[in-house]
XYZ file of N, CA and C in Angstrom:
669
model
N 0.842 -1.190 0.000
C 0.000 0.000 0.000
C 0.880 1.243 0.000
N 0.490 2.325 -0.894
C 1.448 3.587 -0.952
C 0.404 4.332 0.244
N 1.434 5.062 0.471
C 1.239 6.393 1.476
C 1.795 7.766 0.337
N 0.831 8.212 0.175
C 1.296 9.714 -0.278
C 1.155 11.092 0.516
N 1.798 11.508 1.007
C 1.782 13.246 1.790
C 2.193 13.757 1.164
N 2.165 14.052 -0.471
C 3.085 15.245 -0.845
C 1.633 14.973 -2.613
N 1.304 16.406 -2.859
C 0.320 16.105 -3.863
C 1.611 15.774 -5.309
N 2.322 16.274 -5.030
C 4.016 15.783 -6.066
C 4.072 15.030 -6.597
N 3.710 14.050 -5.453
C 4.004 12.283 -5.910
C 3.200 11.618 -6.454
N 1.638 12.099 -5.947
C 0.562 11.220 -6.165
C 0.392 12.351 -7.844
N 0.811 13.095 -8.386
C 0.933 13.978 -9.975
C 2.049 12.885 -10.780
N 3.511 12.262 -9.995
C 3.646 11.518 -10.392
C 3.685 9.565 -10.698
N 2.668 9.436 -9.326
C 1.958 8.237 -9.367
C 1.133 7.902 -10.224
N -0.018 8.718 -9.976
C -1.287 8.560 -10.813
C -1.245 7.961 -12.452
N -1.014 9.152 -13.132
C -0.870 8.786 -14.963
C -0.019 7.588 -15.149
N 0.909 6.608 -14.504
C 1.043 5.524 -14.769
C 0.245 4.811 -14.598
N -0.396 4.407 -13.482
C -1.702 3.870 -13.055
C -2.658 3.743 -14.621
N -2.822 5.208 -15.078
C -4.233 5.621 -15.404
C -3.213 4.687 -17.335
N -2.197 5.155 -17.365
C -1.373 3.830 -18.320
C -1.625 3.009 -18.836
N -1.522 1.961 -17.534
C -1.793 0.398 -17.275
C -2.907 0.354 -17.487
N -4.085 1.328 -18.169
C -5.391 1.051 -18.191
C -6.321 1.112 -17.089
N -5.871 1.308 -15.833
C -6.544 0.690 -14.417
C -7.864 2.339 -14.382
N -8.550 2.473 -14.087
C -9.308 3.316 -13.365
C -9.197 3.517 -11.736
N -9.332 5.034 -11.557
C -9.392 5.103 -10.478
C -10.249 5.372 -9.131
N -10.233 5.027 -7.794
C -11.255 4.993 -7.316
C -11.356 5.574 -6.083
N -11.882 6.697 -5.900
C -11.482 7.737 -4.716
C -12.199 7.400 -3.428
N -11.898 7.173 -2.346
C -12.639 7.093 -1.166
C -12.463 8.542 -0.172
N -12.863 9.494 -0.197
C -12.600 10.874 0.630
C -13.333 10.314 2.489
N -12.556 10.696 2.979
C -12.510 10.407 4.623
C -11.938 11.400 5.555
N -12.776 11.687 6.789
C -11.946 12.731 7.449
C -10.754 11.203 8.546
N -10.838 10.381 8.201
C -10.154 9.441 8.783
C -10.449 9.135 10.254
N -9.807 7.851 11.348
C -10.833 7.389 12.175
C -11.515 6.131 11.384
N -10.953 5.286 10.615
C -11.286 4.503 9.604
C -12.471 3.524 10.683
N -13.881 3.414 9.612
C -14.610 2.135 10.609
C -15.238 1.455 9.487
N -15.910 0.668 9.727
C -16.417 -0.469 8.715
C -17.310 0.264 7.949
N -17.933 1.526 8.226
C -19.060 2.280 6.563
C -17.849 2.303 5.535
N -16.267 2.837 6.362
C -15.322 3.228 5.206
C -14.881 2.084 4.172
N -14.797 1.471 5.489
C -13.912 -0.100 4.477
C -14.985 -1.092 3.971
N -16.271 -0.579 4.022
C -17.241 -1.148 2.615
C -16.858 -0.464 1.444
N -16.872 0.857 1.491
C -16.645 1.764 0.031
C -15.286 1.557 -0.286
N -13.922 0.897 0.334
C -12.899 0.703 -0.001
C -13.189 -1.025 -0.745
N -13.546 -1.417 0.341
C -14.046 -2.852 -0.571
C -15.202 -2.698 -2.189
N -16.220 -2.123 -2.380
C -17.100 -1.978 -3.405
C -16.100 -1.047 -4.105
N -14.957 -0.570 -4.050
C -14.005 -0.084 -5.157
C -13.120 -0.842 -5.754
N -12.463 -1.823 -4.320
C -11.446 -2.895 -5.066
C -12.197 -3.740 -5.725
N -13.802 -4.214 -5.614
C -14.614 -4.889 -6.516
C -14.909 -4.889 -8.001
N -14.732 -3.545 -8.113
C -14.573 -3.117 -9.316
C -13.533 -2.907 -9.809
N -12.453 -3.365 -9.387
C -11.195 -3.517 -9.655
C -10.593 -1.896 -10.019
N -10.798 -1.390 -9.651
C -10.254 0.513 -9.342
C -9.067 0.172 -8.613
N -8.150 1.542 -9.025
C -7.049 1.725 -7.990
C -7.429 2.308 -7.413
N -7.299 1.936 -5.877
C -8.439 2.400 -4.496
C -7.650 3.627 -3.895
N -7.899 4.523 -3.795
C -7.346 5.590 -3.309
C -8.185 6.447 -1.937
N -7.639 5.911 -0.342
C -8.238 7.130 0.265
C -7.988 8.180 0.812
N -8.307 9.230 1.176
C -8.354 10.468 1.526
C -8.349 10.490 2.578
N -7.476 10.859 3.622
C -7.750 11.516 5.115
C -7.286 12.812 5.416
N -8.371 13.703 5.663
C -8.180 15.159 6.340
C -9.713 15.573 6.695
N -9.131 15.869 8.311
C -10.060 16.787 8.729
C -10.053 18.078 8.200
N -11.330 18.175 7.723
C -11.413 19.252 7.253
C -12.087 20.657 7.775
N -11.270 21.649 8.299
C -11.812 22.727 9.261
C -12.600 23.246 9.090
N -13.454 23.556 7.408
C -13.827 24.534 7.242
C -15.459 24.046 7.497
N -15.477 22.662 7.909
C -16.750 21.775 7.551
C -17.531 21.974 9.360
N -16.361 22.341 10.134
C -16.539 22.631 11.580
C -17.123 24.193 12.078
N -18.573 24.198 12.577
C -18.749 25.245 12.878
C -17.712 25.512 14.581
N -18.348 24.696 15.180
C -17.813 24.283 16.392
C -16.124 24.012 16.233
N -15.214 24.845 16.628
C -13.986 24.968 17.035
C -12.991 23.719 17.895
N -14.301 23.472 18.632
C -13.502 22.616 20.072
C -13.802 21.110 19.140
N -15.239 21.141 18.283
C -15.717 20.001 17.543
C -14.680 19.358 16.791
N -13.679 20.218 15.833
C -13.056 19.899 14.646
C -11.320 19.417 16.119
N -11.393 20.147 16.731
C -9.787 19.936 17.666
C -9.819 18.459 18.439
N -11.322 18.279 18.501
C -11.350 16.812 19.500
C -11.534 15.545 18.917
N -12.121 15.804 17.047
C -11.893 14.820 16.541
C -11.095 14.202 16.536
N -11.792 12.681 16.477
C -10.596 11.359 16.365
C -9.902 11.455 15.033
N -8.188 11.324 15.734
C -7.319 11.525 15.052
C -6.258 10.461 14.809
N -6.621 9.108 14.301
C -6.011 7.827 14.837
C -5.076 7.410 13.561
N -3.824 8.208 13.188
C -3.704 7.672 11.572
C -2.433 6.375 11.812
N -2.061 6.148 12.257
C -1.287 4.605 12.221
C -2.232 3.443 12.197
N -3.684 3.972 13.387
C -4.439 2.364 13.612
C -5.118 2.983 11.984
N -5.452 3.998 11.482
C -6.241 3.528 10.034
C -5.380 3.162 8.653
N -3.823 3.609 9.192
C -2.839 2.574 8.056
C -3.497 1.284 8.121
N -3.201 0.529 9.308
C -2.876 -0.406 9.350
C -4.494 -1.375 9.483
N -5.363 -0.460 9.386
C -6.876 -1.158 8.990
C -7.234 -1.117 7.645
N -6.540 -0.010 6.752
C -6.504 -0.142 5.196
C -5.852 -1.048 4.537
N -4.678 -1.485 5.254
C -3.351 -2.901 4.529
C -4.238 -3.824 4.690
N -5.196 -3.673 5.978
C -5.548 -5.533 6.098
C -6.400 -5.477 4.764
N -7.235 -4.814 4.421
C -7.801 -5.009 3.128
C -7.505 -4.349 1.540
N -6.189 -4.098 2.230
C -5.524 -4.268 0.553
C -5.662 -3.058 -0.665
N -6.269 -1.799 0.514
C -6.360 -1.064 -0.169
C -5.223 -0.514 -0.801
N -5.155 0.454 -1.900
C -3.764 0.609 -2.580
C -3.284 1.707 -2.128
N -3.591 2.984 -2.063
C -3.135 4.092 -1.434
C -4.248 4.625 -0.475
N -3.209 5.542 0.674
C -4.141 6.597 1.375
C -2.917 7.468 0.912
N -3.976 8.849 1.007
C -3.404 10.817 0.843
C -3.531 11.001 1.870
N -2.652 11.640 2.298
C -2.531 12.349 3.299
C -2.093 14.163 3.152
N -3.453 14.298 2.426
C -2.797 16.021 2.120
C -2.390 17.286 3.181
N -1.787 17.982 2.901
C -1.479 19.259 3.558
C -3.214 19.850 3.688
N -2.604 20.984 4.754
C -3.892 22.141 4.667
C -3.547 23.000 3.161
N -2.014 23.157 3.079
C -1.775 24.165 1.840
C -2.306 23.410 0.729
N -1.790 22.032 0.508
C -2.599 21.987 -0.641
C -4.215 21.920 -1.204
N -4.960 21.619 0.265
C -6.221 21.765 -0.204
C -6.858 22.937 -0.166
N -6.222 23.893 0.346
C -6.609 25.095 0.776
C -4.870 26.128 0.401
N -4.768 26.386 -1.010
C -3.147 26.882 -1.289
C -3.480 28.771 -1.038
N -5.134 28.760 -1.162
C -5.325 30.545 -0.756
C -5.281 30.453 0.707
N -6.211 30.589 0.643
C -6.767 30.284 2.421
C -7.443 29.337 2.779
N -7.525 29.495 4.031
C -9.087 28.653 4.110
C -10.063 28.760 4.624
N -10.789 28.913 3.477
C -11.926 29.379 3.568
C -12.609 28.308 2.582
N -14.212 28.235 3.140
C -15.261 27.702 2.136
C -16.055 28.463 1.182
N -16.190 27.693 0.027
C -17.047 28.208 -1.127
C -18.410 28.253 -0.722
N -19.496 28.620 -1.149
C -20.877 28.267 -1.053
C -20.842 27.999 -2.820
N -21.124 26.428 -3.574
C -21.268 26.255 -4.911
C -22.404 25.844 -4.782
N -23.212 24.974 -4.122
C -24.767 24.395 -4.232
C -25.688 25.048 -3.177
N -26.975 24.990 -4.234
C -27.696 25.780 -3.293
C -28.824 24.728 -3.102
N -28.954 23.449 -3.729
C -30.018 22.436 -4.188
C -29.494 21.972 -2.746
N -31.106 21.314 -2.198
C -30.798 20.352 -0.774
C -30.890 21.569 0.148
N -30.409 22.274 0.201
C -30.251 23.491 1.491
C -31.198 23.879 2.100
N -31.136 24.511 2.896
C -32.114 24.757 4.084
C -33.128 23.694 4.795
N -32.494 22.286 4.990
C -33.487 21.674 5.175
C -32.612 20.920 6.399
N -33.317 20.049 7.040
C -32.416 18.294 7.438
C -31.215 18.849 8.230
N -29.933 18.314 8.080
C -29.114 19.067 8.710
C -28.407 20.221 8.215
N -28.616 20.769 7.074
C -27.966 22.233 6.819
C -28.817 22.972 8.168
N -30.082 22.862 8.365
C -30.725 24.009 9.380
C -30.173 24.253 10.258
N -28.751 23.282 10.540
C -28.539 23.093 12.228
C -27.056 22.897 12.531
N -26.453 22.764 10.643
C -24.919 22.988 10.645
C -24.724 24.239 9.707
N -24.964 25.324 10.812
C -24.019 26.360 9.724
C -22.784 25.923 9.107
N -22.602 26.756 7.633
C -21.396 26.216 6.888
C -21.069 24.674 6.250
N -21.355 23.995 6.866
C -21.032 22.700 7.197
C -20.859 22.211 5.697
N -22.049 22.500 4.879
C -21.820 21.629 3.317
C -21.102 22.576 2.317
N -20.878 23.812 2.742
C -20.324 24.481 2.135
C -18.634 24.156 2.111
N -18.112 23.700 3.696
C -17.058 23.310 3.933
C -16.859 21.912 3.121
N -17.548 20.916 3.145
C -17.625 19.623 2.721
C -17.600 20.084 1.121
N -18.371 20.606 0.543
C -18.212 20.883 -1.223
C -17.127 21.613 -1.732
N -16.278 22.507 -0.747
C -14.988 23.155 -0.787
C -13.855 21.621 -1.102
N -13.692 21.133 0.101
C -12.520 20.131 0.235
C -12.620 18.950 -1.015
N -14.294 18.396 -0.788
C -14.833 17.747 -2.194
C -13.859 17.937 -3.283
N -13.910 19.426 -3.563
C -13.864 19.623 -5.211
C -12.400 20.112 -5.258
N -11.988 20.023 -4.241
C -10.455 20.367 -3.974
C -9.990 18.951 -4.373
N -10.573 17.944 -3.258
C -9.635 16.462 -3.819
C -9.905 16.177 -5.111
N -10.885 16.311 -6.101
C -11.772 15.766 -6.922
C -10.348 16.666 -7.973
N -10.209 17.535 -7.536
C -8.863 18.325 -9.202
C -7.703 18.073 -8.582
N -7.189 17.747 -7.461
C -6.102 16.763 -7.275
C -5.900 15.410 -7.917
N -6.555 14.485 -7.828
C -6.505 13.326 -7.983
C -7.454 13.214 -9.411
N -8.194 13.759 -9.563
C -9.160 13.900 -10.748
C -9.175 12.056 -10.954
N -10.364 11.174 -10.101
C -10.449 9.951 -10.316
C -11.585 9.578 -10.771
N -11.743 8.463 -11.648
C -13.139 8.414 -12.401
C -13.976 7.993 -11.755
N -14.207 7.586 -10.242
C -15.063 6.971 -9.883
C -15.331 7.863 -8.026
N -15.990 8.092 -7.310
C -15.642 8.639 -6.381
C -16.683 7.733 -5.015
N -16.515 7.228 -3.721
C -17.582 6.490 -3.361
C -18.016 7.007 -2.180
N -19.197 7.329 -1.997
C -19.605 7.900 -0.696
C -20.642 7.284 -0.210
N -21.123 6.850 1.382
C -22.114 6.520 1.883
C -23.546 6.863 1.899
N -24.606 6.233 2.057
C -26.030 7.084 1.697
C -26.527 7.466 3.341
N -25.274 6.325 4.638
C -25.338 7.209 5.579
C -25.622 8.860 5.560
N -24.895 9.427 4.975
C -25.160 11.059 4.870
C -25.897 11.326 3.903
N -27.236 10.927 3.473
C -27.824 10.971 2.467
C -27.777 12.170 1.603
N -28.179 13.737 2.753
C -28.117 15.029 2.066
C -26.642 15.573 1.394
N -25.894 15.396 2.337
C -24.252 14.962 1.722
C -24.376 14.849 -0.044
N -24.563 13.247 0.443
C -24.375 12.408 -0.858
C -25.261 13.466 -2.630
N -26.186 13.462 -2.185
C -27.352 14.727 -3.105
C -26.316 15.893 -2.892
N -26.158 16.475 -2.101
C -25.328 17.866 -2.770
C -24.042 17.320 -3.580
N -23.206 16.305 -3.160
C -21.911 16.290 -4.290
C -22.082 15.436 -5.455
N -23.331 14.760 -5.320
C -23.837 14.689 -6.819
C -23.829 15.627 -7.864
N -24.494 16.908 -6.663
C -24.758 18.461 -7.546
C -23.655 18.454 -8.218
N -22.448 19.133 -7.343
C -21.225 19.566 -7.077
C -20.833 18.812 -8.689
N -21.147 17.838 -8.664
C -20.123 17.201 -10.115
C -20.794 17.791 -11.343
N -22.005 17.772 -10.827
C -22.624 17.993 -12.703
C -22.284 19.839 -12.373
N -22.656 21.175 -11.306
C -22.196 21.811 -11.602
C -20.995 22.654 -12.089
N -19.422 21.810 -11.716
C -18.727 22.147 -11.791
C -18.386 21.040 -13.027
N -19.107 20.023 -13.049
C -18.110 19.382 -14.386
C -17.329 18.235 -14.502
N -17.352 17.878 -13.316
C -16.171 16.856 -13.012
C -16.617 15.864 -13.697
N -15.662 15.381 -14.147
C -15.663 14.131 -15.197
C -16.076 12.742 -14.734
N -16.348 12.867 -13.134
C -16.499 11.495 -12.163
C -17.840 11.065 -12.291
N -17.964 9.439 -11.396
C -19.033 9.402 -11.557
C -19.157 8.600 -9.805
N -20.604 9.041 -8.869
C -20.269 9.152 -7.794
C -21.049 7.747 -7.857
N -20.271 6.659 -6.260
C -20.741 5.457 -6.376
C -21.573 5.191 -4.990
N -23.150 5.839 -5.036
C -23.791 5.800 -3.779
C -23.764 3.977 -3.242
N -23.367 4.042 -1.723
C -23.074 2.690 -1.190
C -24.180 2.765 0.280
N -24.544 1.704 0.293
C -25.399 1.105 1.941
C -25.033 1.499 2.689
N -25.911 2.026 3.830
C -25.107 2.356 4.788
C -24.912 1.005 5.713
N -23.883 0.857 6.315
C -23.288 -0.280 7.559
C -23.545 0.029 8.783
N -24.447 -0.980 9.235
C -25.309 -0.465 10.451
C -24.331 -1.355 11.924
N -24.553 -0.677 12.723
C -23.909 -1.797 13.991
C -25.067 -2.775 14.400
N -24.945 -3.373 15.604
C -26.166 -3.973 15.905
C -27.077 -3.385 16.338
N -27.301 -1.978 17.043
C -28.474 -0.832 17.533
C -28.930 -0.603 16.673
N -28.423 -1.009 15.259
C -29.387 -0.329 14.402
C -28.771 1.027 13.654
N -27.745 1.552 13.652
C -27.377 2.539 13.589
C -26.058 2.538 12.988
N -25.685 3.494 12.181
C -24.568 3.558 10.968
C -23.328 3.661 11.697
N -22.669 3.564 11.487
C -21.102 3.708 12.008
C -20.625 5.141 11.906
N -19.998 5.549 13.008
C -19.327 7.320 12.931
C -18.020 7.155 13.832
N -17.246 7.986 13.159
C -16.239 7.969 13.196
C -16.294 8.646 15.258
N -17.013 9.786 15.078
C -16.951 10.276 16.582
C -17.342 9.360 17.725
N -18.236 7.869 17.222
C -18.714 7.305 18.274
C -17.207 6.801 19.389
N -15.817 7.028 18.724
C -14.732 6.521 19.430
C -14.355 7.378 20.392
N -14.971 8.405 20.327
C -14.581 9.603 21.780
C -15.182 9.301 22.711
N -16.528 8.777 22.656
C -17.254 8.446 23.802
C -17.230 7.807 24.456
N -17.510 8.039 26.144
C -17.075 6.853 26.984
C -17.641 5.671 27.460
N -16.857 4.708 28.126
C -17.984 3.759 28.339
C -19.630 4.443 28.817
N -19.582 4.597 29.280
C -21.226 5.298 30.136
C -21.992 6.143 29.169
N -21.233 6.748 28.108
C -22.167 7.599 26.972
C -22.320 6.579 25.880
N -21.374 5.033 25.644
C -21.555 4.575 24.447
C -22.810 3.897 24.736
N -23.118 3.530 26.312
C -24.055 2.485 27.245
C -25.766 3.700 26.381
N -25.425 4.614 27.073
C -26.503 5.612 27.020
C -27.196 5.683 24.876
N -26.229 5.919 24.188
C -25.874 5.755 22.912
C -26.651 4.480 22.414
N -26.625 3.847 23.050
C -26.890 2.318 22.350
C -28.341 2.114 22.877
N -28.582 2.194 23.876
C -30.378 2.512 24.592
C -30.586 3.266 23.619
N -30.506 4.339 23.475
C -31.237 5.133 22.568
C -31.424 4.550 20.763
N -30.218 4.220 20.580
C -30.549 3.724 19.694
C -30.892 2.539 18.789
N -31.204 1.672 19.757
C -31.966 0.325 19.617
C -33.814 1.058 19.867
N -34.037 1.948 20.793
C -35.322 2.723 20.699
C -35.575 3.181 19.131
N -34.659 4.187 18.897
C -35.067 4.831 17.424
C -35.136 3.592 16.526
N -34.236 3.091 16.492
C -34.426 1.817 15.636
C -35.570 0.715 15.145
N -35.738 0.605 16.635
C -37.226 -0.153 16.700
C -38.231 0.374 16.138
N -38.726 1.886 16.246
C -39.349 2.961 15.955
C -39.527 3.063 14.200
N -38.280 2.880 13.510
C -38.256 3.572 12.495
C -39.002 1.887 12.141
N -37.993 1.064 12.033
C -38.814 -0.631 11.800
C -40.071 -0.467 11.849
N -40.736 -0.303 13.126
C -41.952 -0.710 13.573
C -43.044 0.511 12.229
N -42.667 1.985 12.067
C -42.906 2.966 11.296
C -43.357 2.013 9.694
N -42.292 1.807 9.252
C -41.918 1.119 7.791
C -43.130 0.286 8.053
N -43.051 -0.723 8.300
C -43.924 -2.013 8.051
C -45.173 -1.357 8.298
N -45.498 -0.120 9.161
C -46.580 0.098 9.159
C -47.325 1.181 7.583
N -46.126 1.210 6.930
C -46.239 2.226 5.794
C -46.221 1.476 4.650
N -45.725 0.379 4.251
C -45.816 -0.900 4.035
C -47.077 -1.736 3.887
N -47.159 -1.883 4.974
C -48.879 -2.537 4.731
C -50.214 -1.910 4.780
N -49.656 -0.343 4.357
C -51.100 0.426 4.952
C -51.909 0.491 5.799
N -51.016 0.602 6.771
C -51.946 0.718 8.102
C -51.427 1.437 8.911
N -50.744 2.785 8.313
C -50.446 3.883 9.035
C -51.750 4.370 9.274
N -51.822 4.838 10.800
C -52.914 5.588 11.419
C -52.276 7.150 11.395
């Protein structure tokens, strides 16, 4: 597995790759690697792509200050959870290169907005469609894979490609649930025993809820 920190290398990695005929296959991650990631690393090596992922927290996606400083920051244990499955490279970019002005976020999509969680993350997709389209003309890879965990996410950088152009094509994937019922996040590793206890009650409740909801929408017999 390559390690790239320098965008240098991966300018002169890449076009051999792209050579050999291989396509390429981007996985973007603020890193904290957990099993939603290493499905979309797996449904890339499936398709036989050169698997490429992305780790950087990205600041501009943080309204909350103390939010973006306390993220999990684990990059040896997510080397060494990407080798076991064979992925081919992780990036490890600079702030300069994803951000060589400043940093600051764009506002490019306005589709999806004001709804769900934009109401309640200032900035937040504006930061996420900044870094997006930053890796997306770095690496410029034909295939890009993101979770439907973040569903509204996923719908704005759909936008993001057809407005700006990008030549990619995005590969919406399942989300990977634990046993509560509930998707995998990278932040659930900050929490402590007694909040993961609290965490997991709750969400075997919602869970049940949304189940019990469906089947009732399902067989028509929502009251």
């Amino acid at each position: 597995m390559k390690i790239f920190e320098k965008k240098k290398d991966l300018d002169q990695a890449l076009p051999k790759i792209r050579e050999e005929g291989q396509k390429i296959g981007l996985i973007p991650t603020m890193g904290s690697i957990h099993k939603g990631h290493i499905s979309l690393v797996k449904k890339s090596k499936k398709m036989n792509f050169y698997s490429i992922v992305s780790i950087f927290v990205n600041p501009t996606q943080f309204e909350d200050k103390k939010d973006f400083k306390d993220y999990p920051n684990n990059k040896d244990i997510d080397i060494k959870e990407l080798k076991k499955i064979n992925c081919d490279a992780i990036y490890f970019p600079s702030i300069n290169e994803i951000y060589p002005k400043e940093i600051k976020s764009k506002k490019t999509i306005f589709d999806f907005r004001n709804i769900l969680c934009d109401n309640f993350r200032a900035g937040h997709f504006d930061g996420v469609t900044t870094v997006v389209d930053s890796l997306f003309n770095i690496i410029k890879p034909d295939y890009a894979f993101f979770g439907e965990k973040d569903f509204q996410q996923l719908k704005i950088i759909i936008k993001l490609v057809e407005i700006l152009n990008h030549k990619i094509t995005i590969e919406s994937c399942p989300s990977v649930r634990s046993e509560n019922g509930m998707s995998y996040s990278s932040r659930y590793k900050n929490f402590s025993k007694e909040q993961k206890n609290i965490f997991n009650e709750i969400a075997v409740i919602i869970n049940n809820y949304v189940k019990n909801l469906k089947e009732k929408i399902d067989s028509n017999t929502l009251e």
